[in-house]
Short mmCIF file of N, CA and C in Angstrom, two decimals:
data_model
loop_
_atom_site.label_atom_id
_atom_site.label_comp_id
_atom_site.label_asym_id
_atom_site.label_seq_id
_atom_site.Cartn_x
_atom_site.Cartn_y
_atom_site.Cartn_z
N MET A 1 -16.31 -1.13 -0.76
CA MET A 1 -14.89 -0.86 -0.39
C MET A 1 -14.62 -1.68 0.86
N ILE A 2 -13.49 -2.35 0.89
CA ILE A 2 -13.07 -3.16 2.06
C ILE A 2 -12.29 -2.26 2.99
N GLU A 3 -12.53 -2.38 4.25
CA GLU A 3 -11.73 -1.61 5.23
C GLU A 3 -10.94 -2.53 6.16
N TYR A 4 -9.61 -2.42 6.13
CA TYR A 4 -8.69 -3.24 6.93
C TYR A 4 -8.17 -2.35 7.99
N ILE A 5 -8.33 -2.75 9.29
CA ILE A 5 -7.89 -1.95 10.47
C ILE A 5 -7.18 -2.95 11.36
N ARG A 6 -5.90 -2.61 11.69
CA ARG A 6 -5.16 -3.43 12.69
C ARG A 6 -4.22 -2.46 13.42
N GLY A 7 -4.49 -2.37 14.69
CA GLY A 7 -3.68 -1.24 15.39
C GLY A 7 -3.97 0.07 14.82
N ASP A 8 -2.98 0.87 14.44
CA ASP A 8 -3.19 2.17 13.84
C ASP A 8 -3.25 2.09 12.36
N LEU A 9 -2.98 0.99 11.71
CA LEU A 9 -2.94 0.82 10.27
C LEU A 9 -4.44 0.75 9.77
N LEU A 10 -4.69 1.68 8.81
CA LEU A 10 -6.08 1.67 8.21
C LEU A 10 -5.80 1.65 6.67
N ILE A 11 -6.46 0.73 5.96
CA ILE A 11 -6.52 0.66 4.54
C ILE A 11 -7.83 0.53 4.09
N ARG A 12 -8.24 1.37 3.14
CA ARG A 12 -9.58 1.29 2.43
C ARG A 12 -9.24 0.85 0.97
N SER A 13 -9.87 -0.23 0.54
CA SER A 13 -9.50 -0.79 -0.75
C SER A 13 -10.68 -1.43 -1.55
N ASP A 14 -10.63 -1.19 -2.83
CA ASP A 14 -11.51 -1.82 -3.75
C ASP A 14 -11.01 -3.24 -4.14
N PHE A 15 -9.82 -3.59 -3.61
CA PHE A 15 -9.18 -4.91 -3.90
C PHE A 15 -9.16 -5.75 -2.64
N GLU A 16 -9.10 -7.05 -2.77
CA GLU A 16 -9.02 -7.99 -1.69
C GLU A 16 -7.70 -7.80 -0.92
N ILE A 17 -7.73 -7.89 0.39
CA ILE A 17 -6.58 -7.79 1.21
C ILE A 17 -6.42 -9.04 2.02
N ARG A 18 -5.37 -9.82 1.73
CA ARG A 18 -5.08 -11.06 2.45
C ARG A 18 -3.85 -10.94 3.27
N THR A 19 -3.94 -11.63 4.47
CA THR A 19 -2.73 -11.78 5.32
C THR A 19 -1.87 -12.81 4.63
N PHE A 20 -0.73 -12.47 4.20
CA PHE A 20 0.19 -13.37 3.48
C PHE A 20 1.08 -14.11 4.40
N MET A 21 1.61 -13.39 5.43
CA MET A 21 2.51 -14.05 6.37
C MET A 21 2.35 -13.24 7.68
N GLU A 22 2.37 -14.03 8.70
CA GLU A 22 2.38 -13.47 10.07
C GLU A 22 3.47 -14.23 10.89
N GLU A 23 4.64 -13.53 10.99
CA GLU A 23 5.79 -14.11 11.62
C GLU A 23 6.29 -13.26 12.80
N GLY A 24 6.19 -13.76 14.00
CA GLY A 24 6.50 -12.95 15.15
C GLY A 24 5.52 -11.79 15.29
N ARG A 25 6.04 -10.58 15.33
CA ARG A 25 5.31 -9.40 15.36
C ARG A 25 5.01 -8.72 14.08
N ASP A 26 5.67 -9.27 12.94
CA ASP A 26 5.53 -8.76 11.63
C ASP A 26 4.39 -9.45 10.85
N ILE A 27 3.65 -8.60 10.17
CA ILE A 27 2.53 -9.08 9.30
C ILE A 27 2.70 -8.52 7.89
N ASP A 28 2.52 -9.44 6.87
CA ASP A 28 2.55 -9.04 5.49
C ASP A 28 1.17 -9.15 4.89
N LEU A 29 0.64 -8.13 4.30
CA LEU A 29 -0.63 -8.04 3.66
C LEU A 29 -0.36 -8.14 2.09
N PHE A 30 -1.11 -8.96 1.44
CA PHE A 30 -0.96 -9.20 0.04
C PHE A 30 -2.20 -8.63 -0.60
N ILE A 31 -2.03 -7.76 -1.62
CA ILE A 31 -3.12 -7.08 -2.30
C ILE A 31 -2.91 -7.31 -3.81
N PRO A 32 -3.55 -8.21 -4.57
CA PRO A 32 -3.41 -8.40 -5.97
C PRO A 32 -4.19 -7.25 -6.75
N ILE A 33 -3.53 -6.58 -7.62
CA ILE A 33 -4.26 -5.50 -8.41
C ILE A 33 -4.24 -5.80 -9.89
N ASP A 34 -3.99 -7.00 -10.30
CA ASP A 34 -4.30 -7.34 -11.70
C ASP A 34 -3.44 -6.73 -12.80
N ASN A 35 -2.13 -6.61 -12.45
CA ASN A 35 -1.20 -6.06 -13.45
C ASN A 35 -1.56 -4.77 -14.11
N ARG A 36 -1.96 -3.79 -13.28
CA ARG A 36 -2.40 -2.58 -13.71
C ARG A 36 -1.38 -1.49 -13.59
N THR A 37 -1.57 -0.34 -14.26
CA THR A 37 -0.79 0.83 -14.01
C THR A 37 -1.24 1.44 -12.59
N LEU A 38 -0.36 1.91 -11.78
CA LEU A 38 -0.71 2.35 -10.45
C LEU A 38 -0.29 3.80 -10.39
N ASN A 39 -1.20 4.63 -10.05
CA ASN A 39 -0.99 6.09 -9.80
C ASN A 39 -0.85 6.33 -8.33
N LEU A 40 0.27 6.66 -7.86
CA LEU A 40 0.48 6.89 -6.38
C LEU A 40 0.39 8.39 -6.09
N SER A 41 -0.51 8.76 -5.22
CA SER A 41 -0.66 10.15 -4.79
C SER A 41 -0.37 10.22 -3.31
N ILE A 42 0.58 11.08 -2.89
CA ILE A 42 0.88 11.18 -1.53
C ILE A 42 0.55 12.64 -1.07
N GLU A 43 -0.35 12.69 -0.13
CA GLU A 43 -0.68 14.01 0.35
C GLU A 43 0.47 14.73 1.03
N GLY A 44 0.72 16.01 0.67
CA GLY A 44 1.84 16.71 1.36
C GLY A 44 3.15 16.62 0.56
N LEU A 45 3.09 16.18 -0.68
CA LEU A 45 4.41 16.17 -1.49
C LEU A 45 4.91 17.59 -1.51
N PRO A 46 6.24 17.67 -1.64
CA PRO A 46 6.78 19.03 -1.87
C PRO A 46 6.29 19.70 -3.13
N ASP A 47 6.28 20.99 -3.18
CA ASP A 47 5.72 21.75 -4.32
C ASP A 47 6.46 21.47 -5.65
N PHE A 48 7.67 21.10 -5.59
CA PHE A 48 8.42 20.80 -6.84
C PHE A 48 7.95 19.49 -7.54
N MET A 49 7.22 18.64 -6.77
CA MET A 49 6.74 17.40 -7.44
C MET A 49 5.34 17.54 -7.85
N ASP A 50 4.94 16.84 -8.93
CA ASP A 50 3.60 16.78 -9.48
C ASP A 50 2.73 16.03 -8.43
N SER A 51 1.55 15.82 -8.76
CA SER A 51 0.59 15.26 -7.83
C SER A 51 0.64 13.75 -7.70
N ARG A 52 1.47 13.10 -8.57
CA ARG A 52 1.46 11.64 -8.51
C ARG A 52 2.78 11.06 -8.98
N ILE A 53 2.94 9.80 -8.58
CA ILE A 53 3.99 8.99 -9.15
C ILE A 53 3.36 7.73 -9.80
N GLN A 54 3.88 7.44 -11.07
CA GLN A 54 3.09 6.42 -11.82
C GLN A 54 4.11 5.16 -11.96
N LEU A 55 3.50 4.07 -11.70
CA LEU A 55 4.21 2.72 -11.84
C LEU A 55 3.46 1.92 -12.84
N ASN A 56 4.16 1.28 -13.78
CA ASN A 56 3.50 0.43 -14.79
C ASN A 56 3.55 -0.99 -14.42
N GLU A 57 2.53 -1.76 -14.80
CA GLU A 57 2.48 -3.16 -14.75
C GLU A 57 2.72 -3.77 -13.33
N VAL A 58 1.93 -3.19 -12.34
CA VAL A 58 2.05 -3.64 -10.89
C VAL A 58 1.07 -4.76 -10.74
N ARG A 59 1.56 -5.97 -10.47
CA ARG A 59 0.68 -7.10 -10.25
C ARG A 59 0.16 -7.21 -8.77
N ASN A 60 1.07 -6.95 -7.85
CA ASN A 60 0.70 -7.09 -6.46
C ASN A 60 1.30 -6.07 -5.56
N ILE A 61 0.65 -5.78 -4.48
CA ILE A 61 1.22 -4.89 -3.51
C ILE A 61 1.42 -5.65 -2.17
N ILE A 62 2.55 -5.55 -1.55
CA ILE A 62 2.74 -6.12 -0.19
C ILE A 62 2.98 -4.96 0.77
N ILE A 63 2.23 -5.06 1.86
CA ILE A 63 2.43 -4.06 2.93
C ILE A 63 2.89 -4.76 4.13
N ARG A 64 4.02 -4.51 4.59
CA ARG A 64 4.66 -5.19 5.80
C ARG A 64 4.63 -4.20 6.93
N PHE A 65 4.07 -4.61 7.99
CA PHE A 65 3.99 -3.80 9.21
C PHE A 65 4.22 -4.64 10.50
N SER A 66 4.55 -3.93 11.55
CA SER A 66 4.80 -4.57 12.85
C SER A 66 3.72 -4.27 13.82
N MET A 67 3.47 -5.31 14.68
CA MET A 67 2.54 -5.03 15.81
C MET A 67 3.19 -4.64 17.08
N GLU A 68 4.55 -4.33 16.98
CA GLU A 68 5.26 -3.89 18.15
C GLU A 68 4.67 -2.55 18.64
N GLU A 69 4.61 -2.43 19.90
CA GLU A 69 4.13 -1.09 20.46
C GLU A 69 5.03 -0.04 20.06
N ASP A 70 4.57 1.17 19.76
CA ASP A 70 5.27 2.34 19.35
C ASP A 70 6.00 2.25 18.03
N ASN A 71 5.56 1.22 17.18
CA ASN A 71 6.17 1.09 15.84
C ASN A 71 5.07 1.26 14.82
N ASN A 72 4.89 2.44 14.26
CA ASN A 72 3.84 2.73 13.30
C ASN A 72 4.35 2.91 11.96
N TYR A 73 5.36 2.15 11.56
CA TYR A 73 5.98 2.23 10.21
C TYR A 73 5.56 0.95 9.40
N CYS A 74 5.30 1.09 8.18
CA CYS A 74 5.15 -0.03 7.29
C CYS A 74 5.93 0.23 6.01
N THR A 75 6.31 -0.88 5.41
CA THR A 75 7.02 -0.89 4.09
C THR A 75 5.96 -1.35 3.01
N ILE A 76 5.88 -0.46 1.95
CA ILE A 76 4.99 -0.84 0.88
C ILE A 76 5.86 -1.24 -0.31
N HIS A 77 5.59 -2.42 -0.78
CA HIS A 77 6.30 -3.04 -1.92
C HIS A 77 5.41 -3.16 -3.16
N PHE A 78 5.86 -2.73 -4.32
CA PHE A 78 5.14 -2.86 -5.57
C PHE A 78 5.80 -3.91 -6.40
N LEU A 79 5.10 -4.97 -6.70
CA LEU A 79 5.69 -6.21 -7.34
C LEU A 79 5.12 -6.44 -8.75
N LYS A 80 6.04 -6.98 -9.56
CA LYS A 80 5.71 -7.38 -10.92
C LYS A 80 5.21 -8.85 -10.96
N SER A 81 5.47 -9.61 -9.89
CA SER A 81 4.87 -10.96 -9.74
C SER A 81 4.61 -11.22 -8.25
N ILE A 82 4.46 -12.47 -7.89
CA ILE A 82 4.26 -12.72 -6.48
C ILE A 82 5.49 -12.73 -5.62
N ASP A 83 6.65 -12.76 -6.27
CA ASP A 83 8.00 -12.88 -5.55
C ASP A 83 8.39 -11.49 -5.01
N LEU A 84 8.77 -11.36 -3.84
CA LEU A 84 9.18 -10.08 -3.20
C LEU A 84 10.37 -9.56 -3.96
N GLN A 85 11.19 -10.46 -4.58
CA GLN A 85 12.40 -10.02 -5.33
C GLN A 85 12.04 -9.34 -6.66
N SER A 86 10.71 -9.28 -6.99
CA SER A 86 10.32 -8.66 -8.23
C SER A 86 9.88 -7.23 -7.99
N ALA A 87 10.16 -6.70 -6.81
CA ALA A 87 9.67 -5.30 -6.45
C ALA A 87 10.29 -4.37 -7.39
N THR A 88 9.52 -3.46 -7.89
CA THR A 88 9.99 -2.40 -8.72
C THR A 88 10.26 -1.16 -7.87
N MET A 89 9.66 -1.01 -6.73
CA MET A 89 9.83 0.04 -5.84
C MET A 89 9.24 -0.29 -4.45
N ASN A 90 9.91 0.26 -3.40
CA ASN A 90 9.27 0.15 -2.12
C ASN A 90 9.65 1.40 -1.30
N PHE A 91 8.90 1.75 -0.32
CA PHE A 91 9.14 2.86 0.50
C PHE A 91 8.46 2.69 1.90
N ILE A 92 8.87 3.46 2.88
CA ILE A 92 8.40 3.30 4.21
C ILE A 92 7.51 4.55 4.57
N ILE A 93 6.38 4.30 5.26
CA ILE A 93 5.57 5.44 5.73
C ILE A 93 5.31 5.19 7.21
N ASP A 94 5.02 6.35 7.92
CA ASP A 94 4.45 6.32 9.26
C ASP A 94 2.94 6.43 9.13
N TYR A 95 2.30 5.36 9.47
CA TYR A 95 0.80 5.34 9.32
C TYR A 95 -0.03 5.78 10.52
N SER A 96 0.68 6.43 11.55
CA SER A 96 -0.01 6.77 12.73
C SER A 96 -1.01 7.95 12.46
N GLU A 97 -0.68 8.79 11.48
CA GLU A 97 -1.56 9.95 11.12
C GLU A 97 -2.02 9.88 9.69
N HIS A 98 -1.79 8.70 9.02
CA HIS A 98 -2.15 8.66 7.60
C HIS A 98 -2.89 7.31 7.40
N TYR A 99 -3.57 7.23 6.25
CA TYR A 99 -4.11 5.94 5.89
C TYR A 99 -3.93 5.77 4.37
N ILE A 100 -4.17 4.51 3.92
CA ILE A 100 -4.01 4.16 2.50
C ILE A 100 -5.34 3.87 1.87
N LYS A 101 -5.51 4.44 0.74
CA LYS A 101 -6.83 4.25 0.02
C LYS A 101 -6.39 3.71 -1.41
N LEU A 102 -7.04 2.52 -1.79
CA LEU A 102 -6.77 1.92 -3.12
C LEU A 102 -8.09 1.90 -3.87
N GLU A 103 -8.17 2.55 -5.00
CA GLU A 103 -9.38 2.67 -5.89
C GLU A 103 -9.16 1.96 -7.23
N ARG A 104 -10.10 1.13 -7.55
CA ARG A 104 -10.12 0.44 -8.80
C ARG A 104 -10.72 1.49 -9.91
N LYS A 105 -10.00 1.80 -10.85
CA LYS A 105 -10.41 2.61 -12.01
C LYS A 105 -10.48 1.68 -13.22
N GLU A 106 -11.03 2.21 -14.32
CA GLU A 106 -11.20 1.34 -15.51
C GLU A 106 -9.89 0.83 -16.01
N TYR A 107 -8.86 1.63 -16.09
CA TYR A 107 -7.54 1.26 -16.68
C TYR A 107 -6.40 1.33 -15.69
N CYS A 108 -6.64 1.71 -14.45
CA CYS A 108 -5.54 1.91 -13.51
C CYS A 108 -6.02 1.66 -12.10
N VAL A 109 -5.11 1.82 -11.18
CA VAL A 109 -5.41 1.79 -9.76
C VAL A 109 -4.89 3.15 -9.21
N GLU A 110 -5.75 3.82 -8.44
CA GLU A 110 -5.33 5.02 -7.79
C GLU A 110 -4.99 4.64 -6.42
N MET A 111 -3.82 4.91 -5.86
CA MET A 111 -3.33 4.70 -4.57
C MET A 111 -3.15 6.02 -3.89
N HIS A 112 -3.74 6.28 -2.80
CA HIS A 112 -3.58 7.53 -2.11
C HIS A 112 -3.08 7.29 -0.68
N ILE A 113 -2.05 8.12 -0.25
CA ILE A 113 -1.59 8.14 1.13
C ILE A 113 -2.17 9.43 1.69
N LEU A 114 -3.14 9.37 2.59
CA LEU A 114 -3.91 10.55 3.04
C LEU A 114 -3.77 10.73 4.52
N LYS A 115 -3.89 11.98 4.94
CA LYS A 115 -3.86 12.38 6.36
C LYS A 115 -5.27 11.99 6.88
N ARG A 116 -5.27 11.45 8.11
CA ARG A 116 -6.60 11.22 8.77
C ARG A 116 -7.31 12.40 9.14
#
């Protein structure tokens, strides 16, 4: 398992993590996941939601974060190709008290947003 740490951002991944772009204080991480189904589990979801959100045919994940002081937010984009315009979904998390874990399974990817 690869561990990526930069500032307060922590990602544990069975997949390669590459710096895609570093522009000013913003950094984009590129994570190819081989066009798999992605099961997203977010710790602390409201009771009315099931344990996961499922996305089909995700080819890449891009995580954009800032190195600005006091900015612990990142945007997570799920892409059908390499183009950011192919995003099927994106959302923002505060990673100061959470980390991201990506696990390769036989037929899918398990992505967890977990409390530290």
